[in-house]
């Protein structure tokens, strides 16, 4: 079991870069004041890691919030992603420059291939390797990659992906994928860890929340960390941003971890990475 005791604790990626175990996601957070407020509240609450993407169309606001927060750049860990229509070698390099200019940053911490676009993702990966070798990004990774996509990349990449960000929550525990990532030194990261709010009434989780004196969201997020999975819940409400990060003063027992593992139904709320068409 992974021991994680504070919001500042980090996992060490396969290239030695430290990545916070916990961060804020900003999918569906509106560009402008909404994203600026959310990111600033998170940084104020001690968050170091922010997860955006070109397709979220809020990179400018994320960059603005970082400036306004006044925290030294090197203390933060910023992730963005190349969108599907921009995949390919030259187009990825151009998309990266555009994201960086919107974010207003000199370097990025983590750049991800957002989805495994068939026939494109390998060329895209070559572009990420180039950005990494040029020192423009500290770590590179993928998102929504299944085991076969990872095997395909690992077969002939020069630089191994450091992270795989995938849908992960108690209804989709991704056991095989998680084992594969661990065996290959790829850090798994959970998107939609709260199943976009759908799990908050689940009776087993409600019972555990009462037992530990925590909220259901906190129980789920703690389960992520104890399984060795980085987590990035989204909220635009200040009290929830604070609540979600307050998960470092308790530990789920092995038995209770198993109870949550048993909730798995291999059920997605997002698209299937083998069937998406966007
Ligand atoms: N790589 C990918 O393809 C991909 C796909 C999806 C998401 N992501 C990333 O993962 C992040 C998280 O996923 P997500 O945004 O889809 O969903 P999520 O974090 O599972 O859930 C967010 C929803 O839960 C609510 N919520 C948050 N904290 C809560 C709490 N303590 N109590 C009750 N409700 C709470 C939020 O509402 P309020 O905002 O109103 O609080 C929002 O409706 C995204 O923001 C994005 O950065 C990546």
PDB file of C-alpha atoms and ligand atoms in Angstrom:
ATOM      1  CA  UNK A   1       0.000   0.000   0.000  1.00  0.00           C
ATOM      2  CA  UNK A   2       1.295   3.456  -0.876  1.00  0.00           C
ATOM      3  CA  UNK A   3       1.865   5.797   2.097  1.00  0.00           C
ATOM      4  CA  UNK A   4       0.914   9.371   1.328  1.00  0.00           C
ATOM      5  CA  UNK A   5       0.662  11.858   4.164  1.00  0.00           C
ATOM      6  CA  UNK A   6       0.316  15.336   2.754  1.00  0.00           C
ATOM      7  CA  UNK A   7      -0.981  17.385  -0.132  1.00  0.00           C
ATOM      8  CA  UNK A   8       2.626  18.128  -1.017  1.00  0.00           C
ATOM      9  CA  UNK A   9       3.621  14.467  -1.335  1.00  0.00           C
ATOM     10  CA  UNK A  10       4.796  13.389  -4.767  1.00  0.00           C
ATOM     11  CA  UNK A  11       5.258  10.262  -6.805  1.00  0.00           C
ATOM     12  CA  UNK A  12       8.561   9.950  -8.660  1.00  0.00           C
ATOM     13  CA  UNK A  13       8.039   9.400 -12.380  1.00  0.00           C
ATOM     14  CA  UNK A  14      10.258   7.028 -14.370  1.00  0.00           C
ATOM     15  CA  UNK A  15      12.538   9.926 -15.370  1.00  0.00           C
ATOM     16  CA  UNK A  16      12.992  11.145 -11.768  1.00  0.00           C
ATOM     17  CA  UNK A  17      10.528  14.054 -12.013  1.00  0.00           C
ATOM     18  CA  UNK A  18       8.305  14.493  -8.958  1.00  0.00           C
ATOM     19  CA  UNK A  19       4.577  14.690  -9.621  1.00  0.00           C
ATOM     20  CA  UNK A  20       2.030  15.587  -6.915  1.00  0.00           C
ATOM     21  CA  UNK A  21      -0.330  12.740  -6.013  1.00  0.00           C
ATOM     22  CA  UNK A  22      -3.211  15.167  -5.919  1.00  0.00           C
ATOM     23  CA  UNK A  23      -4.372  18.045  -8.105  1.00  0.00           C
ATOM     24  CA  UNK A  24      -7.263  20.030  -9.565  1.00  0.00           C
ATOM     25  CA  UNK A  25      -8.950  19.092 -12.847  1.00  0.00           C
ATOM     26  CA  UNK A  26     -10.574  21.860 -14.890  1.00  0.00           C
ATOM     27  CA  UNK A  27     -12.627  20.002 -17.525  1.00  0.00           C
ATOM     28  CA  UNK A  28     -15.893  21.915 -18.183  1.00  0.00           C
ATOM     29  CA  UNK A  29     -14.685  24.849 -16.108  1.00  0.00           C
ATOM     30  CA  UNK A  30     -15.465  28.042 -17.984  1.00  0.00           C
ATOM     31  CA  UNK A  31     -12.679  30.185 -19.393  1.00  0.00           C
ATOM     32  CA  UNK A  32     -12.400  33.511 -17.552  1.00  0.00           C
ATOM     33  CA  UNK A  33     -13.377  34.215 -13.964  1.00  0.00           C
ATOM     34  CA  UNK A  34     -14.679  30.705 -13.228  1.00  0.00           C
ATOM     35  CA  UNK A  35     -11.411  28.952 -14.027  1.00  0.00           C
ATOM     36  CA  UNK A  36      -9.307  31.763 -12.543  1.00  0.00           C
ATOM     37  CA  UNK A  37     -11.178  31.510  -9.228  1.00  0.00           C
ATOM     38  CA  UNK A  38     -11.066  27.702  -9.102  1.00  0.00           C
ATOM     39  CA  UNK A  39      -7.338  27.514  -9.774  1.00  0.00           C
ATOM     40  CA  UNK A  40      -6.554  30.317  -7.320  1.00  0.00           C
ATOM     41  CA  UNK A  41      -8.662  28.717  -4.580  1.00  0.00           C
ATOM     42  CA  UNK A  42      -6.894  25.433  -5.192  1.00  0.00           C
ATOM     43  CA  UNK A  43      -3.427  26.981  -4.995  1.00  0.00           C
ATOM     44  CA  UNK A  44      -4.491  28.870  -1.850  1.00  0.00           C
ATOM     45  CA  UNK A  45      -5.593  25.535  -0.354  1.00  0.00           C
ATOM     46  CA  UNK A  46      -2.140  24.074  -1.033  1.00  0.00           C
ATOM     47  CA  UNK A  47      -2.733  22.333  -4.384  1.00  0.00           C
ATOM     48  CA  UNK A  48       0.387  22.252  -6.564  1.00  0.00           C
ATOM     49  CA  UNK A  49      -0.967  20.431  -9.596  1.00  0.00           C
ATOM     50  CA  UNK A  50      -3.457  21.661 -12.218  1.00  0.00           C
ATOM     51  CA  UNK A  51      -4.743  19.510 -15.084  1.00  0.00           C
ATOM     52  CA  UNK A  52      -6.047  21.252 -18.205  1.00  0.00           C
ATOM     53  CA  UNK A  53      -6.147  20.443 -21.940  1.00  0.00           C
ATOM     54  CA  UNK A  54      -6.253  22.410 -25.176  1.00  0.00           C
ATOM     55  CA  UNK A  55      -9.818  21.178 -25.775  1.00  0.00           C
ATOM     56  CA  UNK A  56     -11.019  22.537 -22.394  1.00  0.00           C
ATOM     57  CA  UNK A  57     -10.460  26.010 -23.868  1.00  0.00           C
ATOM     58  CA  UNK A  58      -9.444  27.493 -20.540  1.00  0.00           C
ATOM     59  CA  UNK A  59      -5.646  27.483 -20.745  1.00  0.00           C
ATOM     60  CA  UNK A  60      -5.509  31.292 -20.718  1.00  0.00           C
ATOM     61  CA  UNK A  61      -7.473  31.447 -17.476  1.00  0.00           C
ATOM     62  CA  UNK A  62      -5.295  28.749 -15.923  1.00  0.00           C
ATOM     63  CA  UNK A  63      -2.209  30.792 -16.871  1.00  0.00           C
ATOM     64  CA  UNK A  64      -3.772  33.981 -15.521  1.00  0.00           C
ATOM     65  CA  UNK A  65      -4.601  32.288 -12.196  1.00  0.00           C
ATOM     66  CA  UNK A  66      -1.031  31.008 -11.903  1.00  0.00           C
ATOM     67  CA  UNK A  67       0.267  34.563 -12.337  1.00  0.00           C
ATOM     68  CA  UNK A  68      -2.216  36.012  -9.883  1.00  0.00           C
ATOM     69  CA  UNK A  69      -1.569  33.311  -7.280  1.00  0.00           C
ATOM     70  CA  UNK A  70       2.003  34.535  -6.921  1.00  0.00           C
ATOM     71  CA  UNK A  71       3.460  31.109  -6.144  1.00  0.00           C
ATOM     72  CA  UNK A  72       6.942  30.377  -7.565  1.00  0.00           C
ATOM     73  CA  UNK A  73       6.571  28.550 -10.892  1.00  0.00           C
ATOM     74  CA  UNK A  74       8.826  25.686  -9.820  1.00  0.00           C
ATOM     75  CA  UNK A  75       6.461  24.823  -6.958  1.00  0.00           C
ATOM     76  CA  UNK A  76       3.643  24.091  -9.406  1.00  0.00           C
ATOM     77  CA  UNK A  77       2.992  21.128 -11.682  1.00  0.00           C
ATOM     78  CA  UNK A  78       1.012  22.035 -14.800  1.00  0.00           C
ATOM     79  CA  UNK A  79      -0.410  19.501 -17.241  1.00  0.00           C
ATOM     80  CA  UNK A  80      -1.994  20.102 -20.628  1.00  0.00           C
ATOM     81  CA  UNK A  81      -2.846  17.796 -23.551  1.00  0.00           C
ATOM     82  CA  UNK A  82      -2.693  17.779 -27.335  1.00  0.00           C
ATOM     83  CA  UNK A  83      -6.177  17.485 -28.827  1.00  0.00           C
ATOM     84  CA  UNK A  84      -7.082  14.791 -31.370  1.00  0.00           C
ATOM     85  CA  UNK A  85      -7.395  16.997 -34.441  1.00  0.00           C
ATOM     86  CA  UNK A  86      -3.862  18.299 -33.831  1.00  0.00           C
ATOM     87  CA  UNK A  87      -2.245  14.861 -33.691  1.00  0.00           C
ATOM     88  CA  UNK A  88       0.649  14.148 -36.035  1.00  0.00           C
ATOM     89  CA  UNK A  89       4.243  15.366 -35.781  1.00  0.00           C
ATOM     90  CA  UNK A  90       4.331  18.979 -37.005  1.00  0.00           C
ATOM     91  CA  UNK A  91       0.772  19.720 -35.894  1.00  0.00           C
ATOM     92  CA  UNK A  92       1.544  18.554 -32.354  1.00  0.00           C
ATOM     93  CA  UNK A  93       4.603  20.790 -32.167  1.00  0.00           C
ATOM     94  CA  UNK A  94       2.432  23.720 -33.309  1.00  0.00           C
ATOM     95  CA  UNK A  95      -0.362  22.813 -30.843  1.00  0.00           C
ATOM     96  CA  UNK A  96       2.193  22.716 -28.022  1.00  0.00           C
ATOM     97  CA  UNK A  97       3.399  26.240 -28.869  1.00  0.00           C
ATOM     98  CA  UNK A  98      -0.171  27.486 -28.906  1.00  0.00           C
ATOM     99  CA  UNK A  99      -0.944  25.934 -25.513  1.00  0.00           C
ATOM    100  CA  UNK A 100       2.239  27.402 -24.042  1.00  0.00           C
ATOM    101  CA  UNK A 101       1.454  30.855 -25.320  1.00  0.00           C
ATOM    102  CA  UNK A 102      -2.072  30.650 -23.859  1.00  0.00           C
ATOM    103  CA  UNK A 103      -0.737  29.389 -20.531  1.00  0.00           C
ATOM    104  CA  UNK A 104       2.004  32.018 -20.602  1.00  0.00           C
ATOM    105  CA  UNK A 105       4.573  29.538 -19.292  1.00  0.00           C
ATOM    106  CA  UNK A 106       8.254  29.048 -20.114  1.00  0.00           C
ATOM    107  CA  UNK A 107       8.071  25.293 -19.637  1.00  0.00           C
ATOM    108  CA  UNK A 108       5.391  22.683 -19.012  1.00  0.00           C
ATOM    109  CA  UNK A 109       5.507  19.930 -16.387  1.00  0.00           C
ATOM    110  CA  UNK A 110       3.509  17.274 -18.214  1.00  0.00           C
ATOM    111  CA  UNK A 111       2.238  17.051 -21.803  1.00  0.00           C
ATOM    112  CA  UNK A 112      -0.172  14.247 -22.664  1.00  0.00           C
ATOM    113  CA  UNK A 113      -1.514  12.671 -25.856  1.00  0.00           C
ATOM    114  CA  UNK A 114      -5.211  13.167 -25.034  1.00  0.00           C
ATOM    115  CA  UNK A 115      -6.610  10.079 -26.864  1.00  0.00           C
ATOM    116  CA  UNK A 116      -5.010   7.234 -28.840  1.00  0.00           C
ATOM    117  CA  UNK A 117      -6.078   8.446 -32.311  1.00  0.00           C
ATOM    118  CA  UNK A 118      -5.597   5.495 -34.661  1.00  0.00           C
ATOM    119  CA  UNK A 119      -2.821   5.891 -37.188  1.00  0.00           C
ATOM    120  CA  UNK A 120      -1.713   9.152 -35.553  1.00  0.00           C
ATOM    121  CA  UNK A 121      -0.654   8.592 -31.969  1.00  0.00           C
ATOM    122  CA  UNK A 122       2.802   7.223 -32.765  1.00  0.00           C
ATOM    123  CA  UNK A 123       3.764  10.275 -34.794  1.00  0.00           C
ATOM    124  CA  UNK A 124       2.323  12.418 -32.024  1.00  0.00           C
ATOM    125  CA  UNK A 125       4.522  10.556 -29.564  1.00  0.00           C
ATOM    126  CA  UNK A 126       7.611  11.377 -31.656  1.00  0.00           C
ATOM    127  CA  UNK A 127       6.710  15.055 -31.312  1.00  0.00           C
ATOM    128  CA  UNK A 128       6.382  14.700 -27.534  1.00  0.00           C
ATOM    129  CA  UNK A 129       9.812  13.040 -27.421  1.00  0.00           C
ATOM    130  CA  UNK A 130      11.226  16.001 -29.358  1.00  0.00           C
ATOM    131  CA  UNK A 131       9.624  18.525 -26.963  1.00  0.00           C
ATOM    132  CA  UNK A 132      11.017  16.554 -24.033  1.00  0.00           C
ATOM    133  CA  UNK A 133      14.520  16.358 -25.487  1.00  0.00           C
ATOM    134  CA  UNK A 134      14.410  20.101 -26.197  1.00  0.00           C
ATOM    135  CA  UNK A 135      13.666  20.709 -22.499  1.00  0.00           C
ATOM    136  CA  UNK A 136      10.294  22.338 -23.138  1.00  0.00           C
ATOM    137  CA  UNK A 137       8.428  19.832 -21.005  1.00  0.00           C
ATOM    138  CA  UNK A 138       9.631  17.997 -17.883  1.00  0.00           C
ATOM    139  CA  UNK A 139       7.600  14.837 -18.467  1.00  0.00           C
ATOM    140  CA  UNK A 140       5.512  13.315 -21.258  1.00  0.00           C
ATOM    141  CA  UNK A 141       2.707  10.825 -21.180  1.00  0.00           C
ATOM    142  CA  UNK A 142      -0.506   9.542 -22.652  1.00  0.00           C
ATOM    143  CA  UNK A 143      -4.176   9.482 -21.778  1.00  0.00           C
ATOM    144  CA  UNK A 144      -6.907   6.943 -22.440  1.00  0.00           C
ATOM    145  CA  UNK A 145      -4.375   4.343 -23.549  1.00  0.00           C
ATOM    146  CA  UNK A 146      -5.342   0.695 -23.118  1.00  0.00           C
ATOM    147  CA  UNK A 147      -2.707  -2.004 -22.590  1.00  0.00           C
ATOM    148  CA  UNK A 148      -2.440  -2.694 -26.334  1.00  0.00           C
ATOM    149  CA  UNK A 149      -1.874   1.001 -27.100  1.00  0.00           C
ATOM    150  CA  UNK A 150       0.861   1.128 -24.456  1.00  0.00           C
ATOM    151  CA  UNK A 151       2.487  -2.027 -25.813  1.00  0.00           C
ATOM    152  CA  UNK A 152       2.448  -0.477 -29.263  1.00  0.00           C
ATOM    153  CA  UNK A 153       4.201   2.680 -28.023  1.00  0.00           C
ATOM    154  CA  UNK A 154       6.657   0.783 -25.790  1.00  0.00           C
ATOM    155  CA  UNK A 155       7.660  -1.465 -28.698  1.00  0.00           C
ATOM    156  CA  UNK A 156       9.524   1.304 -30.493  1.00  0.00           C
ATOM    157  CA  UNK A 157       9.602   4.501 -28.468  1.00  0.00           C
ATOM    158  CA  UNK A 158      12.864   6.126 -27.494  1.00  0.00           C
ATOM    159  CA  UNK A 159      11.377   7.611 -24.325  1.00  0.00           C
ATOM    160  CA  UNK A 160       8.816   5.664 -22.309  1.00  0.00           C
ATOM    161  CA  UNK A 161       5.589   7.442 -21.331  1.00  0.00           C
ATOM    162  CA  UNK A 162       5.790   8.576 -17.727  1.00  0.00           C
ATOM    163  CA  UNK A 163       2.039   8.820 -17.098  1.00  0.00           C
ATOM    164  CA  UNK A 164      -1.215   7.289 -18.377  1.00  0.00           C
ATOM    165  CA  UNK A 165      -4.272   9.339 -17.400  1.00  0.00           C
ATOM    166  CA  UNK A 166      -7.456   7.244 -17.654  1.00  0.00           C
ATOM    167  CA  UNK A 167     -11.016   7.065 -16.388  1.00  0.00           C
ATOM    168  CA  UNK A 168     -10.736   5.478 -12.951  1.00  0.00           C
ATOM    169  CA  UNK A 169     -13.200   5.273 -10.059  1.00  0.00           C
ATOM    170  CA  UNK A 170     -14.772   2.531  -7.919  1.00  0.00           C
ATOM    171  CA  UNK A 171     -17.064   1.437 -10.805  1.00  0.00           C
ATOM    172  CA  UNK A 172     -14.082   1.194 -13.183  1.00  0.00           C
ATOM    173  CA  UNK A 173     -11.130  -0.085 -11.200  1.00  0.00           C
ATOM    174  CA  UNK A 174      -8.972  -0.925 -14.276  1.00  0.00           C
ATOM    175  CA  UNK A 175      -7.113  -3.718 -12.444  1.00  0.00           C
ATOM    176  CA  UNK A 176      -5.189  -5.135 -15.402  1.00  0.00           C
ATOM    177  CA  UNK A 177      -4.278  -1.713 -16.754  1.00  0.00           C
ATOM    178  CA  UNK A 178      -3.100  -0.562 -13.328  1.00  0.00           C
ATOM    179  CA  UNK A 179      -0.896  -3.673 -12.929  1.00  0.00           C
ATOM    180  CA  UNK A 180       0.508  -3.214 -16.429  1.00  0.00           C
ATOM    181  CA  UNK A 181       1.332   0.442 -15.720  1.00  0.00           C
ATOM    182  CA  UNK A 182       3.005  -0.433 -12.410  1.00  0.00           C
ATOM    183  CA  UNK A 183       5.078  -3.205 -14.021  1.00  0.00           C
ATOM    184  CA  UNK A 184       6.223  -0.824 -16.745  1.00  0.00           C
ATOM    185  CA  UNK A 185       7.015   2.184 -14.571  1.00  0.00           C
ATOM    186  CA  UNK A 186       4.102   4.238 -15.927  1.00  0.00           C
ATOM    187  CA  UNK A 187       2.265   6.283 -13.297  1.00  0.00           C
ATOM    188  CA  UNK A 188      -1.497   5.902 -13.588  1.00  0.00           C
ATOM    189  CA  UNK A 189      -3.631   8.996 -13.060  1.00  0.00           C
ATOM    190  CA  UNK A 190      -7.414   8.996 -12.507  1.00  0.00           C
ATOM    191  CA  UNK A 191      -9.786  11.159 -14.500  1.00  0.00           C
ATOM    192  CA  UNK A 192     -13.396  11.554 -13.343  1.00  0.00           C
ATOM    193  CA  UNK A 193     -12.324  10.052  -9.988  1.00  0.00           C
ATOM    194  CA  UNK A 194     -15.740  10.983  -8.551  1.00  0.00           C
ATOM    195  CA  UNK A 195     -17.509   9.529 -11.598  1.00  0.00           C
ATOM    196  CA  UNK A 196     -18.606  13.132 -12.164  1.00  0.00           C
ATOM    197  CA  UNK A 197     -20.630  13.020  -8.956  1.00  0.00           C
ATOM    198  CA  UNK A 198     -22.557   9.808  -9.721  1.00  0.00           C
ATOM    199  CA  UNK A 199     -21.113   7.782  -6.839  1.00  0.00           C
ATOM    200  CA  UNK A 200     -21.943  10.096  -4.001  1.00  0.00           C
ATOM    201  CA  UNK A 201     -25.036   8.128  -2.855  1.00  0.00           C
ATOM    202  CA  UNK A 202     -23.537   4.655  -3.216  1.00  0.00           C
ATOM    203  CA  UNK A 203     -24.491   2.831   0.040  1.00  0.00           C
ATOM    204  CA  UNK A 204     -21.115   1.137   0.737  1.00  0.00           C
ATOM    205  CA  UNK A 205     -19.329   4.433   0.239  1.00  0.00           C
ATOM    206  CA  UNK A 206     -21.874   6.295   2.382  1.00  0.00           C
ATOM    207  CA  UNK A 207     -21.325   3.731   5.144  1.00  0.00           C
ATOM    208  CA  UNK A 208     -17.551   4.124   4.932  1.00  0.00           C
ATOM    209  CA  UNK A 209     -17.893   7.905   4.946  1.00  0.00           C
ATOM    210  CA  UNK A 210     -19.815   7.666   8.228  1.00  0.00           C
ATOM    211  CA  UNK A 211     -17.285   5.225   9.685  1.00  0.00           C
ATOM    212  CA  UNK A 212     -14.287   7.471   8.965  1.00  0.00           C
ATOM    213  CA  UNK A 213     -16.092  10.781   9.578  1.00  0.00           C
ATOM    214  CA  UNK A 214     -15.320  11.861   6.012  1.00  0.00           C
ATOM    215  CA  UNK A 215     -17.372  12.652   2.906  1.00  0.00           C
ATOM    216  CA  UNK A 216     -17.946  10.085   0.152  1.00  0.00           C
ATOM    217  CA  UNK A 217     -15.749  12.182  -2.160  1.00  0.00           C
ATOM    218  CA  UNK A 218     -12.919  12.045   0.389  1.00  0.00           C
ATOM    219  CA  UNK A 219     -13.277   8.253   0.758  1.00  0.00           C
ATOM    220  CA  UNK A 220     -13.021   7.760  -3.009  1.00  0.00           C
ATOM    221  CA  UNK A 221     -10.052  10.106  -3.396  1.00  0.00           C
ATOM    222  CA  UNK A 222      -8.221   8.412  -0.531  1.00  0.00           C
ATOM    223  CA  UNK A 223      -8.868   5.036  -2.218  1.00  0.00           C
ATOM    224  CA  UNK A 224      -7.162   6.386  -5.361  1.00  0.00           C
ATOM    225  CA  UNK A 225      -4.050   7.389  -3.447  1.00  0.00           C
ATOM    226  CA  UNK A 226      -3.811   4.150  -1.465  1.00  0.00           C
ATOM    227  CA  UNK A 227      -3.976   2.274  -4.784  1.00  0.00           C
ATOM    228  CA  UNK A 228      -1.027   4.325  -6.039  1.00  0.00           C
ATOM    229  CA  UNK A 229      -3.098   6.339  -8.508  1.00  0.00           C
ATOM    230  CA  UNK A 230      -2.666  10.115  -8.919  1.00  0.00           C
ATOM    231  CA  UNK A 231      -6.016  11.912  -8.680  1.00  0.00           C
ATOM    232  CA  UNK A 232      -7.334  15.235 -10.011  1.00  0.00           C
ATOM    233  CA  UNK A 233     -10.951  15.892  -8.921  1.00  0.00           C
ATOM    234  CA  UNK A 234     -12.681  18.888 -10.460  1.00  0.00           C
ATOM    235  CA  UNK A 235     -14.757  21.426  -8.574  1.00  0.00           C
ATOM    236  CA  UNK A 236     -15.664  25.067  -9.097  1.00  0.00           C
ATOM    237  CA  UNK A 237     -16.813  25.456  -5.492  1.00  0.00           C
ATOM    238  CA  UNK A 238     -14.271  26.699  -2.994  1.00  0.00           C
ATOM    239  CA  UNK A 239     -15.564  24.588  -0.083  1.00  0.00           C
ATOM    240  CA  UNK A 240     -15.369  21.410  -2.206  1.00  0.00           C
ATOM    241  CA  UNK A 241     -11.898  22.265  -3.488  1.00  0.00           C
ATOM    242  CA  UNK A 242     -10.808  22.473   0.159  1.00  0.00           C
ATOM    243  CA  UNK A 243     -12.808  19.362   1.169  1.00  0.00           C
ATOM    244  CA  UNK A 244     -11.421  17.191  -1.632  1.00  0.00           C
ATOM    245  CA  UNK A 245      -7.850  17.860  -0.541  1.00  0.00           C
ATOM    246  CA  UNK A 246      -8.523  17.083   3.114  1.00  0.00           C
ATOM    247  CA  UNK A 247      -7.684  13.385   2.809  1.00  0.00           C
ATOM    248  CA  UNK A 248      -4.288  13.177   4.442  1.00  0.00           C
ATOM    249  CA  UNK A 249      -5.340  12.650   8.054  1.00  0.00           C
ATOM    250  CA  UNK A 250      -6.845   9.172   7.747  1.00  0.00           C
ATOM    251  CA  UNK A 251      -6.134   5.831   6.169  1.00  0.00           C
ATOM    252  CA  UNK A 252      -8.594   3.251   4.811  1.00  0.00           C
ATOM    253  CA  UNK A 253      -7.989  -0.217   6.240  1.00  0.00           C
ATOM    254  CA  UNK A 254      -7.044  -3.059   3.909  1.00  0.00           C
ATOM    255  CA  UNK A 255     -10.524  -4.527   4.417  1.00  0.00           C
ATOM    256  CA  UNK A 256     -12.254  -1.279   3.517  1.00  0.00           C
ATOM    257  CA  UNK A 257     -10.016  -0.860   0.459  1.00  0.00           C
ATOM    258  CA  UNK A 258     -11.254  -4.299  -0.625  1.00  0.00           C
ATOM    259  CA  UNK A 259     -14.877  -3.310  -0.041  1.00  0.00           C
ATOM    260  CA  UNK A 260     -14.383  -0.411  -2.442  1.00  0.00           C
ATOM    261  CA  UNK A 261     -12.510  -2.600  -4.936  1.00  0.00           C
ATOM    262  CA  UNK A 262     -15.577  -4.872  -4.919  1.00  0.00           C
ATOM    263  CA  UNK A 263     -17.747  -2.062  -6.284  1.00  0.00           C
ATOM    264  CA  UNK A 264     -16.070  -2.468  -9.677  1.00  0.00           C
ATOM    265  CA  UNK A 265     -18.464  -3.128 -12.568  1.00  0.00           C
ATOM    266  CA  UNK A 266     -16.083  -2.216 -15.415  1.00  0.00           C
ATOM    267  CA  UNK A 267     -18.512   0.619 -16.042  1.00  0.00           C
ATOM    268  CA  UNK A 268     -17.476   3.789 -17.853  1.00  0.00           C
ATOM    269  CA  UNK A 269     -19.132   7.189 -17.894  1.00  0.00           C
ATOM    270  CA  UNK A 270     -16.783   8.421 -20.593  1.00  0.00           C
ATOM    271  CA  UNK A 271     -15.988   7.098 -24.075  1.00  0.00           C
ATOM    272  CA  UNK A 272     -14.352   3.709 -24.643  1.00  0.00           C
ATOM    273  CA  UNK A 273     -10.759   4.284 -25.851  1.00  0.00           C
ATOM    274  CA  UNK A 274     -11.226   1.491 -28.410  1.00  0.00           C
ATOM    275  CA  UNK A 275     -14.435   2.910 -29.854  1.00  0.00           C
ATOM    276  CA  UNK A 276     -14.321   6.713 -29.690  1.00  0.00           C
ATOM    277  CA  UNK A 277     -14.902   8.605 -32.914  1.00  0.00           C
ATOM    278  CA  UNK A 278     -13.743  12.159 -32.254  1.00  0.00           C
TER     279      UNK A 278
HETATM  280  N1  LIG B   1      -7.916  12.722 -20.126  1.00  0.00           N
HETATM  281  C1  LIG B   1      -9.209  12.734 -20.319  1.00  0.00           C
HETATM  282  O1  LIG B   1      -9.717  12.265 -21.352  1.00  0.00           O
HETATM  283  C2  LIG B   1     -10.090  13.317 -19.269  1.00  0.00           C
HETATM  284  C3  LIG B   1     -11.484  13.124 -19.334  1.00  0.00           C
HETATM  285  C4  LIG B   1     -12.273  13.659 -18.325  1.00  0.00           C
HETATM  286  C5  LIG B   1     -11.672  14.370 -17.278  1.00  0.00           C
HETATM  287  N2  LIG B   1     -10.323  14.573 -17.261  1.00  0.00           N
HETATM  288  C6  LIG B   1      -9.661  15.318 -16.163  1.00  0.00           C
HETATM  289  O2  LIG B   1     -10.060  14.792 -14.909  1.00  0.00           O
HETATM  290  C7  LIG B   1     -10.625  15.838 -14.109  1.00  0.00           C
HETATM  291  C8  LIG B   1     -11.675  15.288 -13.169  1.00  0.00           C
HETATM  292  O3  LIG B   1     -12.719  14.627 -13.874  1.00  0.00           O
HETATM  293  P1  LIG B   1     -14.187  15.245 -14.107  1.00  0.00           P
HETATM  294  O4  LIG B   1     -14.104  16.726 -14.042  1.00  0.00           O
HETATM  295  O5  LIG B   1     -14.727  14.639 -15.334  1.00  0.00           O
HETATM  296  O6  LIG B   1     -15.060  14.672 -12.930  1.00  0.00           O
HETATM  297  P2  LIG B   1     -14.928  14.397 -11.344  1.00  0.00           P
HETATM  298  O7  LIG B   1     -13.750  15.098 -10.779  1.00  0.00           O
HETATM  299  O8  LIG B   1     -15.091  12.943 -11.157  1.00  0.00           O
HETATM  300  O9  LIG B   1     -16.266  15.054 -10.810  1.00  0.00           O
HETATM  301  C9  LIG B   1     -16.528  16.420 -10.911  1.00  0.00           C
HETATM  302  C10 LIG B   1     -17.997  16.634 -10.488  1.00  0.00           C
HETATM  303  O10 LIG B   1     -18.142  16.317  -9.113  1.00  0.00           O
HETATM  304  C11 LIG B   1     -18.592  17.461  -8.392  1.00  0.00           C
HETATM  305  N3  LIG B   1     -17.826  17.463  -7.117  1.00  0.00           N
HETATM  306  C12 LIG B   1     -16.517  17.705  -6.943  1.00  0.00           C
HETATM  307  N4  LIG B   1     -16.163  17.587  -5.656  1.00  0.00           N
HETATM  308  C13 LIG B   1     -17.290  17.244  -4.989  1.00  0.00           C
HETATM  309  C14 LIG B   1     -17.586  16.992  -3.625  1.00  0.00           C
HETATM  310  N5  LIG B   1     -16.631  17.040  -2.702  1.00  0.00           N
HETATM  311  N6  LIG B   1     -18.854  16.668  -3.286  1.00  0.00           N
HETATM  312  C15 LIG B   1     -19.831  16.594  -4.228  1.00  0.00           C
HETATM  313  N7  LIG B   1     -19.612  16.824  -5.527  1.00  0.00           N
HETATM  314  C16 LIG B   1     -18.356  17.149  -5.907  1.00  0.00           C
HETATM  315  C17 LIG B   1     -18.287  18.649  -9.268  1.00  0.00           C
HETATM  316  O11 LIG B   1     -19.249  19.680  -9.097  1.00  0.00           O
HETATM  317  P3  LIG B   1     -18.821  21.218  -8.752  1.00  0.00           P
HETATM  318  O12 LIG B   1     -17.788  21.647  -9.751  1.00  0.00           O
HETATM  319  O13 LIG B   1     -20.115  21.941  -8.874  1.00  0.00           O
HETATM  320  O14 LIG B   1     -18.294  21.187  -7.351  1.00  0.00           O
HETATM  321  C18 LIG B   1     -18.424  18.056 -10.661  1.00  0.00           C
HETATM  322  O15 LIG B   1     -19.787  18.035 -11.053  1.00  0.00           O
HETATM  323  C19 LIG B   1     -11.172  16.795 -15.179  1.00  0.00           C
HETATM  324  O16 LIG B   1     -11.521  18.051 -14.657  1.00  0.00           O
HETATM  325  C20 LIG B   1     -10.044  16.791 -16.170  1.00  0.00           C
HETATM  326  O17 LIG B   1      -8.988  17.606 -15.713  1.00  0.00           O
HETATM  327  C21 LIG B   1      -9.530  14.034 -18.239  1.00  0.00           C
END
